[in-house]
Every structure is written in C-alpha cells, then in structure tokens.
XYZ file of C-alpha atoms in Angstrom:
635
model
C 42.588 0.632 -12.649
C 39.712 0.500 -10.894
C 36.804 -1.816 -12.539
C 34.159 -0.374 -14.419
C 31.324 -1.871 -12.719
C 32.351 -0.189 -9.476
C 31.842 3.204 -11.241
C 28.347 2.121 -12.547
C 27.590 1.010 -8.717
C 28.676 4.546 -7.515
C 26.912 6.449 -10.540
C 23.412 4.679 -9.591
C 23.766 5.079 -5.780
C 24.443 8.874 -6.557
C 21.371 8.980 -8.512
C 19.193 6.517 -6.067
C 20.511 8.945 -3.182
C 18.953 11.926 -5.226
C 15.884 10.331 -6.832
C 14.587 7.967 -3.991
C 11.256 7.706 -5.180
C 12.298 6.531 -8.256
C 14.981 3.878 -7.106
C 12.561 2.403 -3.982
C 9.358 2.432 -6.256
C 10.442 0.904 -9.642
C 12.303 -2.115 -8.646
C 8.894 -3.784 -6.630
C 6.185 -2.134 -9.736
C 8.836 -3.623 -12.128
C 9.031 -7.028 -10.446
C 4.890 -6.655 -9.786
C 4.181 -5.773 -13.825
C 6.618 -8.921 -14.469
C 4.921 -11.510 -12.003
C 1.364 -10.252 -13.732
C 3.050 -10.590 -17.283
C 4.143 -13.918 -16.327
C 0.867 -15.365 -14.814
C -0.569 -13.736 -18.060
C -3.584 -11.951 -16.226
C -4.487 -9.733 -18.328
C -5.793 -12.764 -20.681
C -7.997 -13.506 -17.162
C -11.385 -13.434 -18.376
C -11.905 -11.087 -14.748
C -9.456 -8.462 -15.913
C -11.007 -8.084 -19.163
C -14.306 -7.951 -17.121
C -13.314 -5.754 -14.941
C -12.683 -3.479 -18.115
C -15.922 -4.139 -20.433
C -13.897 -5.829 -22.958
C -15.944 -7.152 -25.923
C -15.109 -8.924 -29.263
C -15.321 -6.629 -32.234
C -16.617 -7.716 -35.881
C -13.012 -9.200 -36.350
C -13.209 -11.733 -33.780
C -10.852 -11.589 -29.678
C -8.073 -9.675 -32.038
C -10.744 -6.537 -32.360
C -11.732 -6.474 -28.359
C -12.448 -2.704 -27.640
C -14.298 -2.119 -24.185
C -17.611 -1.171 -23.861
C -17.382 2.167 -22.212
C -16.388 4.717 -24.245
C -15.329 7.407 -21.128
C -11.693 8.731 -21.745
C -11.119 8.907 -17.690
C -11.724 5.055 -17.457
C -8.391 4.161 -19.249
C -5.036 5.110 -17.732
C -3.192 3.912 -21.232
C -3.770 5.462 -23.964
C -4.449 2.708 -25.593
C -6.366 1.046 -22.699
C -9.253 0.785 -24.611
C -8.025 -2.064 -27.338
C -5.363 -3.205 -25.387
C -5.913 -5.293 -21.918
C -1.742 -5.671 -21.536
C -1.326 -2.264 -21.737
C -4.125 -1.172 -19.624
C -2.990 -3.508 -16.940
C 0.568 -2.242 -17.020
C -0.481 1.219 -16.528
C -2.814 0.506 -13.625
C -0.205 -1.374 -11.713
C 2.402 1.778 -12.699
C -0.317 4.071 -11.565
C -0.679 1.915 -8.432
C 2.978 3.083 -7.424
C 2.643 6.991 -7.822
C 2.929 9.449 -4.677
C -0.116 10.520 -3.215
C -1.200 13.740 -4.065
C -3.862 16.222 -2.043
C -6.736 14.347 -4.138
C -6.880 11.297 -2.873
C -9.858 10.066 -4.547
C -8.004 10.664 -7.942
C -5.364 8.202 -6.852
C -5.447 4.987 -8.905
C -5.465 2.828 -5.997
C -8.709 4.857 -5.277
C -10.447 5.818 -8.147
C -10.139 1.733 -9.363
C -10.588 -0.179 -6.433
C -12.141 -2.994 -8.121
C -8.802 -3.505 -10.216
C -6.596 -2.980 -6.979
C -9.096 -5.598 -5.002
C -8.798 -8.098 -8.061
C -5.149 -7.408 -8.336
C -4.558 -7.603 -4.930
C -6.121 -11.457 -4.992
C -3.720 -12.036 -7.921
C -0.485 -10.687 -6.666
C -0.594 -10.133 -2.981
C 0.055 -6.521 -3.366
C 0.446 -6.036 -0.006
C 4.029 -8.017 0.176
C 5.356 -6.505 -2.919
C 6.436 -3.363 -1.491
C 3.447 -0.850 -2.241
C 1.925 1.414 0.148
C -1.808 1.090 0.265
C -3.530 4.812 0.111
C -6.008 5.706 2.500
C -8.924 5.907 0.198
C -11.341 8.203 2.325
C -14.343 8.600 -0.086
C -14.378 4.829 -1.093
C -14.423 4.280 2.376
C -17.319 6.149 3.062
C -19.828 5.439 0.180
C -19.073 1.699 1.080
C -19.873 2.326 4.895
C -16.175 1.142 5.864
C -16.029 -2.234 5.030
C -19.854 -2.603 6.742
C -21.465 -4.113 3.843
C -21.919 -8.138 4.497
C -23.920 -9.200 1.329
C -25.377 -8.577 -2.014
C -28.375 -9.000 -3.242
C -29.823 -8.500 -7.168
C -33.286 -7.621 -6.824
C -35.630 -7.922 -9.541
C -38.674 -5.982 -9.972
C -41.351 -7.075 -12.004
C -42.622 -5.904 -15.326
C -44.270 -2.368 -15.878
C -46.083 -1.306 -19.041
C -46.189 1.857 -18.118
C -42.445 2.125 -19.446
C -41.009 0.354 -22.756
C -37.799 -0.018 -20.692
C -39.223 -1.780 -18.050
C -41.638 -4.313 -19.901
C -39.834 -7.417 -18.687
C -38.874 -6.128 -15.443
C -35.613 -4.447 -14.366
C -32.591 -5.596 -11.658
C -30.414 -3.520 -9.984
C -27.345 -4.544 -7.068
C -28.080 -3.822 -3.477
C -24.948 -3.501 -1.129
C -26.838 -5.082 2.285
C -25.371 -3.285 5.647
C -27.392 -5.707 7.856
C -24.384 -6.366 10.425
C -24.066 -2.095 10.669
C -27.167 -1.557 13.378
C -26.356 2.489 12.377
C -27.652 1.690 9.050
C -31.513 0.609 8.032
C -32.051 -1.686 5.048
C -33.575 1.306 3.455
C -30.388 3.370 3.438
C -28.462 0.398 1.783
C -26.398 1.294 -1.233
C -28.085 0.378 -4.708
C -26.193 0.310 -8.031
C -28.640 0.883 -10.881
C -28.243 0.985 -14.478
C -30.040 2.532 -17.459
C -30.088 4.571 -20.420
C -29.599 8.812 -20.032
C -33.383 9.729 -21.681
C -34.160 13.475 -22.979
C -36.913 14.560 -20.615
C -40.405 13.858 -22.455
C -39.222 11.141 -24.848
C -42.309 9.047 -26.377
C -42.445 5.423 -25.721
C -42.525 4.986 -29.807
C -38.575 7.199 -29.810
C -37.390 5.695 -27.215
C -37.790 1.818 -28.498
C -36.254 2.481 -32.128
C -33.370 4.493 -30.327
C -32.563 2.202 -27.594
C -32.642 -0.949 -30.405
C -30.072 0.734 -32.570
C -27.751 2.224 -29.977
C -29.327 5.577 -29.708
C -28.698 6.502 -26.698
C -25.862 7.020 -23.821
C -26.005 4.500 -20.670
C -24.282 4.704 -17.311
C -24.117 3.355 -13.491
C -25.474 5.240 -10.849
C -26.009 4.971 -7.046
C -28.891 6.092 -5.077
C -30.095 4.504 -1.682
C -32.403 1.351 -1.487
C -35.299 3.555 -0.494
C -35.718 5.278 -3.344
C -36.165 2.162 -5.666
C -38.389 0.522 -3.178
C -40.446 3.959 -3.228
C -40.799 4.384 -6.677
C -40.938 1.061 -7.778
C -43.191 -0.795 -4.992
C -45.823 2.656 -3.973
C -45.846 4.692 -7.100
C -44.920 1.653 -9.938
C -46.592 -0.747 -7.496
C -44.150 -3.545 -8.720
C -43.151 -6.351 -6.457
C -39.628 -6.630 -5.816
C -37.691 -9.916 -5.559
C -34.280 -10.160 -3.736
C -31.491 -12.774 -4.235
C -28.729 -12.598 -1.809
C -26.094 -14.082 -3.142
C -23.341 -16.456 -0.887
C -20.016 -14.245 -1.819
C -17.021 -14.916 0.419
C -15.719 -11.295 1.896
C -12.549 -11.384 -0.611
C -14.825 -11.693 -3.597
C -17.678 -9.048 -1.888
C -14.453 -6.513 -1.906
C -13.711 -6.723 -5.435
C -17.619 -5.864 -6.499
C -17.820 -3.654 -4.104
C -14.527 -1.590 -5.655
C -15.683 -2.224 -8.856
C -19.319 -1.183 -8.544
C -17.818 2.372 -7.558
C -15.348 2.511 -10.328
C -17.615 2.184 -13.631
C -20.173 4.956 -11.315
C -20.798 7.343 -14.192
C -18.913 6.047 -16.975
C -20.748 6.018 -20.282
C -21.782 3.225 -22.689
C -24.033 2.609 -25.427
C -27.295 1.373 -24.532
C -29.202 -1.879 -25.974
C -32.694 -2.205 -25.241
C -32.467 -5.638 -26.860
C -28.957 -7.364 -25.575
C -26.560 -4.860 -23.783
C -29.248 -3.732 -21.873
C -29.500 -3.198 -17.755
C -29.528 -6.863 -17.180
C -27.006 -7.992 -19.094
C -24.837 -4.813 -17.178
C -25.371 -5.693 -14.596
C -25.017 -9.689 -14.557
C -21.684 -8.977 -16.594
C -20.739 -6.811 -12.898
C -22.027 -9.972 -11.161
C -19.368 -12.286 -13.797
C -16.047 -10.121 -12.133
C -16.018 -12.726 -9.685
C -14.693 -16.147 -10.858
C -17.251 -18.965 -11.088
C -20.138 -16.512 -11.733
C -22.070 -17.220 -14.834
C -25.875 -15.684 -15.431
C -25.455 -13.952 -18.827
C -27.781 -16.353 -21.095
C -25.331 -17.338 -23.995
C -26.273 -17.297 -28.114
C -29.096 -15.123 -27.542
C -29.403 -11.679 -29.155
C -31.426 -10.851 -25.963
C -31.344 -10.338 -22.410
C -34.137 -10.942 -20.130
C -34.177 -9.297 -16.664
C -36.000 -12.551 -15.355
C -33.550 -14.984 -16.948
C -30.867 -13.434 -15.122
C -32.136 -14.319 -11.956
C -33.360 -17.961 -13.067
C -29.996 -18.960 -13.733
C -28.428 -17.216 -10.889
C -30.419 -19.401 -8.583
C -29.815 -22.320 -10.598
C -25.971 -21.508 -10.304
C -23.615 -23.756 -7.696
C -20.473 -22.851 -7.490
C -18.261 -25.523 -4.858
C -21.278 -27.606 -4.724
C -22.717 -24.654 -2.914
C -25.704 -22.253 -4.542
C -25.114 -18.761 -5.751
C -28.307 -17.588 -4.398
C -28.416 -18.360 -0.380
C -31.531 -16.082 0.274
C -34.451 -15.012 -1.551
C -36.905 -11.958 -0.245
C -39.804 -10.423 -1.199
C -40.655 -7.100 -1.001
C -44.834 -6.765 -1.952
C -46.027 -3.872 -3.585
C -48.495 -1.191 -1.675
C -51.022 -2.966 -4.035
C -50.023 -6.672 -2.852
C -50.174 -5.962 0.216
C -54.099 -4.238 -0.021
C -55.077 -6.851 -1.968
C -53.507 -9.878 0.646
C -55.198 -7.648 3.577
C -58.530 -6.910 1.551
C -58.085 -10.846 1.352
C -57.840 -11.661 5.112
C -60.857 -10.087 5.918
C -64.417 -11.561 6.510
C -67.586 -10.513 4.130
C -68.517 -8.286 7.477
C -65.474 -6.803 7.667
C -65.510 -6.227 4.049
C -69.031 -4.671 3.943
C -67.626 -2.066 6.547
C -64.783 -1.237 4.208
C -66.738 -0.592 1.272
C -68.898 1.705 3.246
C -66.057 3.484 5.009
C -65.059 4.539 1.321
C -68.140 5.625 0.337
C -69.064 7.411 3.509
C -66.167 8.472 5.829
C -68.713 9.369 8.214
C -69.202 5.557 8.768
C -66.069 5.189 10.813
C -67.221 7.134 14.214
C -70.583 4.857 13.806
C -71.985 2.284 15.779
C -71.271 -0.387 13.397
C -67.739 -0.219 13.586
C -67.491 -0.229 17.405
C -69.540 -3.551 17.442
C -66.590 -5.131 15.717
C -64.017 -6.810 18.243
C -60.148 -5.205 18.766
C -58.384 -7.838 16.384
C -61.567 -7.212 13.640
C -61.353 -3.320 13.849
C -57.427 -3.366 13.573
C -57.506 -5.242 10.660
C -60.214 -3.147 9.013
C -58.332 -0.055 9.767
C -55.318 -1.525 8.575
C -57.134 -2.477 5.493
C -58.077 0.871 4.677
C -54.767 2.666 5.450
C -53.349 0.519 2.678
C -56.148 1.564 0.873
C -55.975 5.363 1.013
C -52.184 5.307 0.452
C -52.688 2.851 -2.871
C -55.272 5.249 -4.208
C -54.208 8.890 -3.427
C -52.112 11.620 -4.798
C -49.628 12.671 -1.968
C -49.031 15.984 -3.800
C -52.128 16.993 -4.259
C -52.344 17.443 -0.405
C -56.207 18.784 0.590
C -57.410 18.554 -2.741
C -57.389 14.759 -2.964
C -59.546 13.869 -0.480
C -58.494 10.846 -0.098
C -55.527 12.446 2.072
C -57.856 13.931 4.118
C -59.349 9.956 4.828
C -56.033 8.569 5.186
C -55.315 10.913 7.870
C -58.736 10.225 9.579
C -58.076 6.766 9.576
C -54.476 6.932 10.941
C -55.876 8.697 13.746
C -58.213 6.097 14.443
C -55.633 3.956 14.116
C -53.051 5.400 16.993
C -56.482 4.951 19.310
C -56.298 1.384 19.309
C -53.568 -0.447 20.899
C -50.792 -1.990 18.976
C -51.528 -5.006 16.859
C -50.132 -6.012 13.448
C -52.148 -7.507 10.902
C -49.502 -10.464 9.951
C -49.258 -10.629 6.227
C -47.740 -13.679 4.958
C -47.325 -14.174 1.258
C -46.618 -17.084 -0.975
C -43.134 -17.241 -2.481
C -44.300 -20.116 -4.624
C -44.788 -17.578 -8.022
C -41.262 -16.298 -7.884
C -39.519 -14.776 -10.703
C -36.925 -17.498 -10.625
C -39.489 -20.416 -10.316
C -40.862 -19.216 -14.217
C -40.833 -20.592 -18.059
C -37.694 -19.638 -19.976
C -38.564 -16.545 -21.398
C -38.810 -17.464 -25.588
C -41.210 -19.468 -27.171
C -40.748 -21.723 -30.068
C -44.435 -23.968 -30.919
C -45.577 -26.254 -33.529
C -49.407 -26.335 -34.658
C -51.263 -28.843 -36.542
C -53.988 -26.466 -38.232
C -57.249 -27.492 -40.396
C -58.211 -24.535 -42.499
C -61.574 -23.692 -44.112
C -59.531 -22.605 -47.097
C -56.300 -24.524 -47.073
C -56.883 -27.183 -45.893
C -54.888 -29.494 -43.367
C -51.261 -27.615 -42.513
C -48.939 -26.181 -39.924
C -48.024 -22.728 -38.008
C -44.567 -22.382 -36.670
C -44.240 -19.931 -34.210
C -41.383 -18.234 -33.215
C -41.336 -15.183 -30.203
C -38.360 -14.208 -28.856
C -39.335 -12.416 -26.030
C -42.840 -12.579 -24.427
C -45.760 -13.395 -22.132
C -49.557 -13.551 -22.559
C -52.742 -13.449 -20.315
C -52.688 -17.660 -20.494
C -49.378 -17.597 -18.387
C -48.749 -14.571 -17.321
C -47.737 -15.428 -14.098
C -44.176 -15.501 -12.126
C -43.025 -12.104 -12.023
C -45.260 -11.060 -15.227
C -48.608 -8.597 -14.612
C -51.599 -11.157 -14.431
C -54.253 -11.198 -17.426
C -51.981 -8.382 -19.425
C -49.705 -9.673 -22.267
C -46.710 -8.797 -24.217
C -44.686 -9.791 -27.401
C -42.015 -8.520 -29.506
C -40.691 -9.996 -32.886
C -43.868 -12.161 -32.668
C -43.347 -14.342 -36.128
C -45.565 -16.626 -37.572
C -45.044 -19.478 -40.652
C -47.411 -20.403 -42.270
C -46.416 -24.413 -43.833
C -49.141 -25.714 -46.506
C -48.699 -28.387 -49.677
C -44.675 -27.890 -49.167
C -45.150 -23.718 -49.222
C -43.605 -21.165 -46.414
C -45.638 -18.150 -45.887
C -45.233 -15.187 -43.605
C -48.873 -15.197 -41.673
C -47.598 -12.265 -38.710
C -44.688 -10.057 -37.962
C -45.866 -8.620 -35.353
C -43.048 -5.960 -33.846
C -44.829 -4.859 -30.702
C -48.294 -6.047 -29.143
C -48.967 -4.768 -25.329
C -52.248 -5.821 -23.718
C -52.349 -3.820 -20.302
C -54.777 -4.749 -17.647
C -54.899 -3.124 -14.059
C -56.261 -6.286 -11.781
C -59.468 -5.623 -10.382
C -59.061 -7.524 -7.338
C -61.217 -5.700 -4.075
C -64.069 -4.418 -6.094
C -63.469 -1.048 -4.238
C -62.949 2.515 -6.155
C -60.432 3.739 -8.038
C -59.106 0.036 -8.091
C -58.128 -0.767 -11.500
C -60.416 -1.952 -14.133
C -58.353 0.275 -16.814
C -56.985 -1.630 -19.756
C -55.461 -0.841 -23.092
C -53.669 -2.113 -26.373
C -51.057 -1.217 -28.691
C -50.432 -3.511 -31.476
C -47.815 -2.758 -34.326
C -46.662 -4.934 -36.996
C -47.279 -7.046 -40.805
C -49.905 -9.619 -41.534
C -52.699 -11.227 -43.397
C -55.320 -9.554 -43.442
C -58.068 -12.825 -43.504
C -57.247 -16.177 -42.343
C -58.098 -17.663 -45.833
C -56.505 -14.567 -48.414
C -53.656 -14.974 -50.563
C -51.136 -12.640 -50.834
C -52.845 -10.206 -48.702
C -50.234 -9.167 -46.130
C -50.661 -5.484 -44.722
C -49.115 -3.369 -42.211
C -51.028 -1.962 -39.687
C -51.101 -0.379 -36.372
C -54.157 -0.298 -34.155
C -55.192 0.648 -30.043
C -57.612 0.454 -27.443
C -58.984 1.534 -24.629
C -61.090 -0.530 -22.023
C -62.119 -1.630 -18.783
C -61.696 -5.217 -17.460
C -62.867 -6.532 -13.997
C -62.745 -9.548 -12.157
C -66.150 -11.840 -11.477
C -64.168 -14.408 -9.329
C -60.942 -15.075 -8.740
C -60.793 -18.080 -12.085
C -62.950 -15.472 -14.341
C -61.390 -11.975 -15.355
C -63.611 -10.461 -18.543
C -62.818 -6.553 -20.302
C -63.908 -4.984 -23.122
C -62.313 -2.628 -25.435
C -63.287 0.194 -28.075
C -60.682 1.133 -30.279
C -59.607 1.005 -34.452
C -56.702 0.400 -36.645
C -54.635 1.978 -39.434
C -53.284 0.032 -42.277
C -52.563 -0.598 -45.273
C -55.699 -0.248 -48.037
C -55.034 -3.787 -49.828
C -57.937 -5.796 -51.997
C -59.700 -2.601 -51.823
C -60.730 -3.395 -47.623
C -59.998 0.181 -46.620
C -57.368 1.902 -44.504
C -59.031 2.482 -41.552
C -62.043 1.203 -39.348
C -63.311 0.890 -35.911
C -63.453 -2.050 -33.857
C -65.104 -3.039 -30.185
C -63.903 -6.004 -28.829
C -64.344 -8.202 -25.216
C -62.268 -10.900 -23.851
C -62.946 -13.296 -20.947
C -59.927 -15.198 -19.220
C -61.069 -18.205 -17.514
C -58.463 -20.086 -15.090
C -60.234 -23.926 -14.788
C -57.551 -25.232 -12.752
C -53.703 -24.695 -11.915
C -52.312 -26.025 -14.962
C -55.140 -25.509 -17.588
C -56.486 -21.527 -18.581
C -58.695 -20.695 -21.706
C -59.064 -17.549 -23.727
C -61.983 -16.152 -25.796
C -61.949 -12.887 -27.436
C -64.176 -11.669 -29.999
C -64.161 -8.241 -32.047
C -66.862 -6.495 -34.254
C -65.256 -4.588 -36.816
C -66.661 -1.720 -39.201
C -64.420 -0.431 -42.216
C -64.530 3.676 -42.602
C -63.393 3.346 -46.340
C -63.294 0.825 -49.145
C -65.762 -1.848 -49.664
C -65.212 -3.972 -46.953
C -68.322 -3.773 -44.269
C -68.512 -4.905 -40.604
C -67.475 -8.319 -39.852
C -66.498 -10.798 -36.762
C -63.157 -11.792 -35.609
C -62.980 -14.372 -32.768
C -60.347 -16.575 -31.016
C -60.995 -18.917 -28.086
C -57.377 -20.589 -26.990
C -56.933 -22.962 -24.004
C -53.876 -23.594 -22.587
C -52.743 -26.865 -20.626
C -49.371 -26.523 -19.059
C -47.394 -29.660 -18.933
C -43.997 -28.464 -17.239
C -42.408 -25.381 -16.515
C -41.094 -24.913 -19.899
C -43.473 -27.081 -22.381
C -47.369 -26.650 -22.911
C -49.742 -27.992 -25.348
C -52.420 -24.808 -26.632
C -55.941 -25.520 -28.102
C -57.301 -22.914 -30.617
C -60.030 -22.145 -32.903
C -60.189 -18.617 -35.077
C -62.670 -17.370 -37.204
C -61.611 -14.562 -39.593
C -63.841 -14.260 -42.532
C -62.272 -18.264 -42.935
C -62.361 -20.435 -39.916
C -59.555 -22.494 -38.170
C -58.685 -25.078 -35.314
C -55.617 -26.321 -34.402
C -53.770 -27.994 -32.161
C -49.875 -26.721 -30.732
C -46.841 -28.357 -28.543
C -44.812 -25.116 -27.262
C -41.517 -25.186 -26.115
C -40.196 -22.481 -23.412
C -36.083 -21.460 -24.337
C-alpha cells in the first residue's frame, strides 16, 4: 500500500502546478503575517500611528482611528482593530498587480509598506515590490532630502489661524530641476462652507462640526498667500531625519491625502495633525501631553527642544519675512534723506524723474527704489490692474529700477524673536489685590490659551492681543467668586511702522463673555458682548497709542441698562527689554436704564523675569478702585 502522505504530496503538487499564485505567494505572506504577529507590531505605538488610532471613552480596549474614510481600511474591521488591519495590509501586500497601479496596496499605503519594510525586511521575504509610478512622481523620485515644519505666525483675520498655523514641507534642495518654491507642502485643515462667519465657524469647529482632511499644494502657494496677501512671517524647522525614516513620512504623508476626520479647533486641530504625522517616526515626541489644547507654537518649541541620540530634532531653522517685514527692515535701513524722498515719491510720482533723486549716489538711489517697490507691492490690489494706481507706480518704479545696474539691498533680519525662543503658551498668575470695597484679597487667573499687547512678541502680532477661556477668581474673607469668563477677547492692531499711506493704523475689538459689572458690586455678574473700531499709530518705536469708538450689549442687571456707547484710547509704552506698561482708559454712556456716563481705566506694567515667569503691576478704577500686585507663571 502506498502511504498516505505520498498521496497528500501528489494532491498539493497537482493543485500548486494549477494554482501557482496561490502556492508561491501564501507560504512567504503566511510566514511574513507570523514574524509580525510574533514581534507583536501591531501593539507598535508607529503602526497604530500610522493608522490614527485613539483611545475611546472605555479606555486602549475602545481604540477606533481617527479617520472615518471607508477606503483607508483594507479590513473590515480595520477601524477598531490594529491586528486585523495589519494582517490585511500585509495580505494585500501579496496580490497581483492589476492595470491600476496606484490602487495597489503596496502603492496606495506606502507609509505602511516603508514602516513595514523597516520591521520585516520585506524585501527578503519573497514579495515583489510594485512599481509605484504616481508615488514616484508626486515625491520627485526619491529627490526629496529633508523636511521642514514651518510655522506661520498668528492672523486675526481668521479664527482658525489666531495662534498661527504649521504645515510639512518636503525640501528638494539636492534636485537643481526643482526650486524651493515648487517643493511639496502637506497642509491640513477643516473643509469650510464658502462664506462661513467667524462667530459659526468657532462653535462648529469646538464641538466637532465640521469635516477635516490632508491636502498637497506646492510651497509657493503658502508662501504667497500667507507671507504677500496674509503678510505673516513664516518660520522653518528642518528637521535631522535619516533617509529610512524620511521614506516612511514621505509614504505616509501621501496615504492619509484626502482622507476625512473630524476637526477640533481646540485639541485635534492642524497642529496636533500634523505633529501626530511628525510622531510615525520612533523617538519623535512634540504633541504637548494633559492638555485639552494644541498650540501651533508649542509644537515647534518642543520640537527644537527635542534630542533624539544626543542629537537635536531640529538641525536648521529659516525665516521667511513677510512683504511687510521686509518694507519695514528696508524703510529701516534708510537715512532721514532717503526717507524724505520716499514719502514724497508717494505723494507725488512725478518726484522720481526730478532732480532730487538724481543727486542721490548709485547705492542711495537703489535702496530707495528698492524701498518703494516693496512698498507698492505691500499696498496694492494686483487685481484691480489700472484702477489701483498704485500698479501703475509700481510699474514706474520697476522701470526705474532695470535702469540702474544690479545691486541688492542686503536685508538681514534678527532670528532672536523666533517662534520657538517664546513663553509656554498658558498662563496661570496669582495677585495680591487691595480693594476700595473689599478690602485686602486675591485674583487667580487662569487662561488657557493667549497673548496680550505686554508680550506679544515671538511669533505673536505686536501691540494686538488675544484670549480664550480667560477665567478669573475672585478669593476674599475665605469666599470664591467668579469675577470674568471671558470666552473670546481679540484686540487687532495693524503696526504703524513707516508713517507712509495706507500703512496700517486700523485696529479693532471683539470681546465676548460673563462678568461683574463694577469692580466693587455684589452679585452683579452679566453677559455681554461689545466691539470697536479704531486707529492706533506708532510715536516711536517704545510708544504705540490708538483709540477706539465702539459699545456693548448685555445683560440689563441693577437696573444699568442693556446697551451703551463707549470711546476708549490705549497707549503701550516699551521702557526697556524686559519691562512694558499699559494704560487704557474708556468713557462710557448708558442708552437705557439709570446708569449715566462713567470712567473705566487700567494702567498694567509688566516686568519679565524669564521666559516663562513675570511679575505684572496693576491699578483699575471701575466705579471702585484697585491695585494689585501678580507672579505669572507661563505652562
């Protein structure tokens, strides 16, 4: 009799000779799944990464990822269950190739075949690598050497950008074919309904209220829009990524391209996206930890605090001025003559063929043309074509320009206000207070999220401010008191800085939120909202001053009125490096009720101590009068 097992030899040779896909393919994914199984990866913190996985209400046995696209998962279950998911990718890695290419797994997830491929060495265990052809060329064929987050400061014009933004940049700088400008950018942010109100868009994008994705668009656009339209400065921080670890964010930037997710203004928002990208690679950590917030600018403070081997994450930092930093630091390098020429050249275009500019020598007359190129360009409306006129100057002055011989006007900016060189972003403080009413007491402040004209500095706009979840305790004979709950407060202030036209000066506030209406009332709290316009201008480079006219809507409580109108001025003064003082004063006069006009005024000084700690001076008068005294930690 012949023995069994020769028959079950003979049966699966018949079938292998038949079904060779199946036979040559199964063995190696089988061993591969096992050896992945085995090493337990899909427990790596990477993997689950690499596939948005987040704790649920119930704690790691509830992790669901955060994208909620069907065509990211290949198991149907992918989306609760990393073992699964990772089974079915390396499965998926195995199949034939079909006419799409780009569907293939191996393509369509290259950041899980890069991170796999580190893991496993796919390469020996018997899989055929697919020619991925439109991977290749969005990532211009392996070309890219670096990558760089780049933070751009804050912009009131947009709720979503109040504390600054970050986005990746892909850096081609070994590819000579390829300009910085036409280097790849990942960018993230919510999908907004064209015309959506500020006030819509913050109470959506708190509670989850709208869709989010990935998208890619060329470096040039961002630097466009952000540094000549937005006139934000950018900051870049190229990070020190060896080529195996550049691969695997590379292939994973272009695998989560438009997948969806919920958007967060507050926590899941674009920084926290994109430094979670950034935490695929082992060793990375720049997500701030036990916060419910994410601040753009804390993202890239701890990435350049990060070492990693000894070595820093962050080997290069660049900065990219604004069309409006870089009038101002030319409008800056000229002399009062030079200066005097500029202003009349804007008055009087006619000025430019005169006699007084040819007295001027080569270097002077460069730099005053080069002056008012950045000028023309900072102030005018590209689309308007002839009927802005100041195309019409611009073009006059280029002309004049190309008659001159070459020269550059070397700009050289500071990088000693970086983003990453700032406070922590939240603010806890302690005041010892002496009230007209109360008494001797305290004010415990707590502000999650903020800056204001005393420090606005680093990355924030100078001489503006900006708070959310503002709160303020009120602590006196034992009792705890809400003073202010103040939900939004925006002070925005375009700097002033070359006294020419058009040149800032505009300013206005929103405020929003709950407090006491006097410094000295009891149970008095109200809810208001109020807003201003203004103009603000600067007498010196230490003394900024504005005035506002504007009014408020709140509550009618102890029979003040509802409504009334206020003006107001401010003056910022900036005495030395460390120490800047504050005093702002507002008439106001009730429409309704009994209450009448009356004065509201605040001087605070600040004295910075350290990066992160300050000690603030302050005396208010509000129908009562107070003066304290505050240590102010920065978390």
């Amino acid at each position: 009799m012949v023995n069994s097992s020769f028959y079950r030899y003979l049966c699966v040779s018949i079938i292998c000779f038949f079904t060779s896909q199946y036979c040559f393919s199964s063995i190696p994914r089988d061993n591969l799944i096992a050896k992945a199984n085995n090493l337990e990866l899909s427990k790596h913190p990477s993997w689950r990464k690499l596939i948005f996985y987040e704790s649920g209400t119930l704690g790691v046995s509830s992790l669901r990822s955060a994208i909620h696209s069907d065509t990211f998962f290949l198991s149907s279950t992918g989306k609760v269950s990393p073992q699964d998911e990772m089974e079915a990718t390396l499965s998926a890695f195995f199949l034939p190739e079909t006419e799409d290419v780009d569907g293939h797994a191996q393509c369509k997830f290259r950041g899980r075949y890069e991170w796999l491929n580190s893991q496993l060495d796919l390469s020996g265990s018997g899989l055929k690598e697919i020619n991925c052809a439109g991977f290749r060329t969005w990532s211009l064929n392996g070309s890219t050497g670096s990558v760089s987050i780049v933070f751009a400061t804050g912009y009131l014009g947009n709720p979503a950008s109040y504390y600054g933004h970050t986005f990746l940049k892909f850096n081609a700088r070994h590819n000579k074919s390829v300009t910085e400008l036409e280097d790849v950018t990942v960018n993230y942010g919510a999908i907004v309904p064209e015309g959506e109100g500020p006030i819509p868009y913050i109470f959506k994008g708190l509670f989850g209220g709208y869709d989010a994705g990935f998208s890619e668009i060329q470096y040039y656009y961002h630097n466009h829009n952000y540094g000549e339209n937005e006139l934000r400065d950018l900051w870049e921080y190229e990070l020190d990524l060896k080529p195996e670890e550049l691969a695997i964010l590379i292939g994973h930037a272009w695998e989560v391209l438009s997948q969806r997710y919920t958007y967060y203004f507050t926590r899941r928002n674009c920084a926290y996206r994109m430094a979670e990208m950034l935490e695929v690679i082992e060793g990375v950590k720049v997500i701030p930890d036990n916060r419910p917030w994410t601040v753009p600018q804390k993202i890239v403070q701890n990435a350049f605090d990060s070492r990693r081997d000894g070595k820093p994450l962050v080997k290069n930092v660049f900065y990219h001025p604004s069309r409006q930093s870089r009038l101002y630091k030319r409008f800056e390098l000229l002399s009062i003559e030079e200066r005097r020429l500029v202003r009349k050249i804007v008055v009087d275009i006619d000025a430019l063929d005169g006699p007084e500019f040819q007295e001027f020598s080569l270097s002077s007359q460069q730099r005053i043309l080069d002056a008012l190129l950045d000028y023309f360009q900072f102030v005018r409306d590209a689309k308007k074509l002839d009927k802005d006129q100041a195309n019409d100057h611009y073009r006059l002055v280029l002309a004049k320009r190309y008659q001159l011989p070459p020269g550059e006007t070397p700009l050289k900016f500071s990088k000693d206000r970086s983003p990453h060189q700032g406070r922590n972003p939240s603010l806890l403080s302690v005041s010892a207070v002496n009230n007209s009413v109360y008494g001797n007491g305290a004010v415990i402040r707590l502000r999650p999220v903020y800056y204001d004209s005393l420090d606005a500095d680093y990355g924030h706009i100078n001489n503006s401010s900006l708070s959310m979840g503002d709160v303020l305790l009120d602590v006196f004979d034992g009792d705890v008191k809400l003073r202010k709950l103040n939900i939004v407060n925006v002070e925005s202030v375009k700097n002033l800085a070359t006294g020419l036209p058009k040149d800032g000066g505009d300013a206005w506030k929103l405020d929003l939120g709950v407090e006491r209406q006097t410094l000295g009332c009891e149970s008095c709290l109200v809810t208001y909202f109020r807003g201003d316009i203004g103009y603000a201008h600067s007498l010196s480079q230490k003394v900024f001053v504005g005035a506002y006219v504007g009014g408020s809507l709140q509550q009618d409580k102890n029979n003040f009125g509802s409504l009334f109108g206020r003006t107001s001025a401010f003056a910022n003064f900036e005495l030395s490096n460390s120490f800047r003082v504050r005093a702002y004063t507002e008439y106001r006069r009730y429409i309704d009720g009994d209450g009448k006009g009356d004065w509201v005024s605040d001087i605070t000084g600040r004295w910075r101590l350290s990066a992160n700690t300050d000690l603030r001076f302050s005396y208010q008068r509000n129908i009562a009068h107070e003066a304290g005294i505050a240590f102010s930690w920065y978390w």
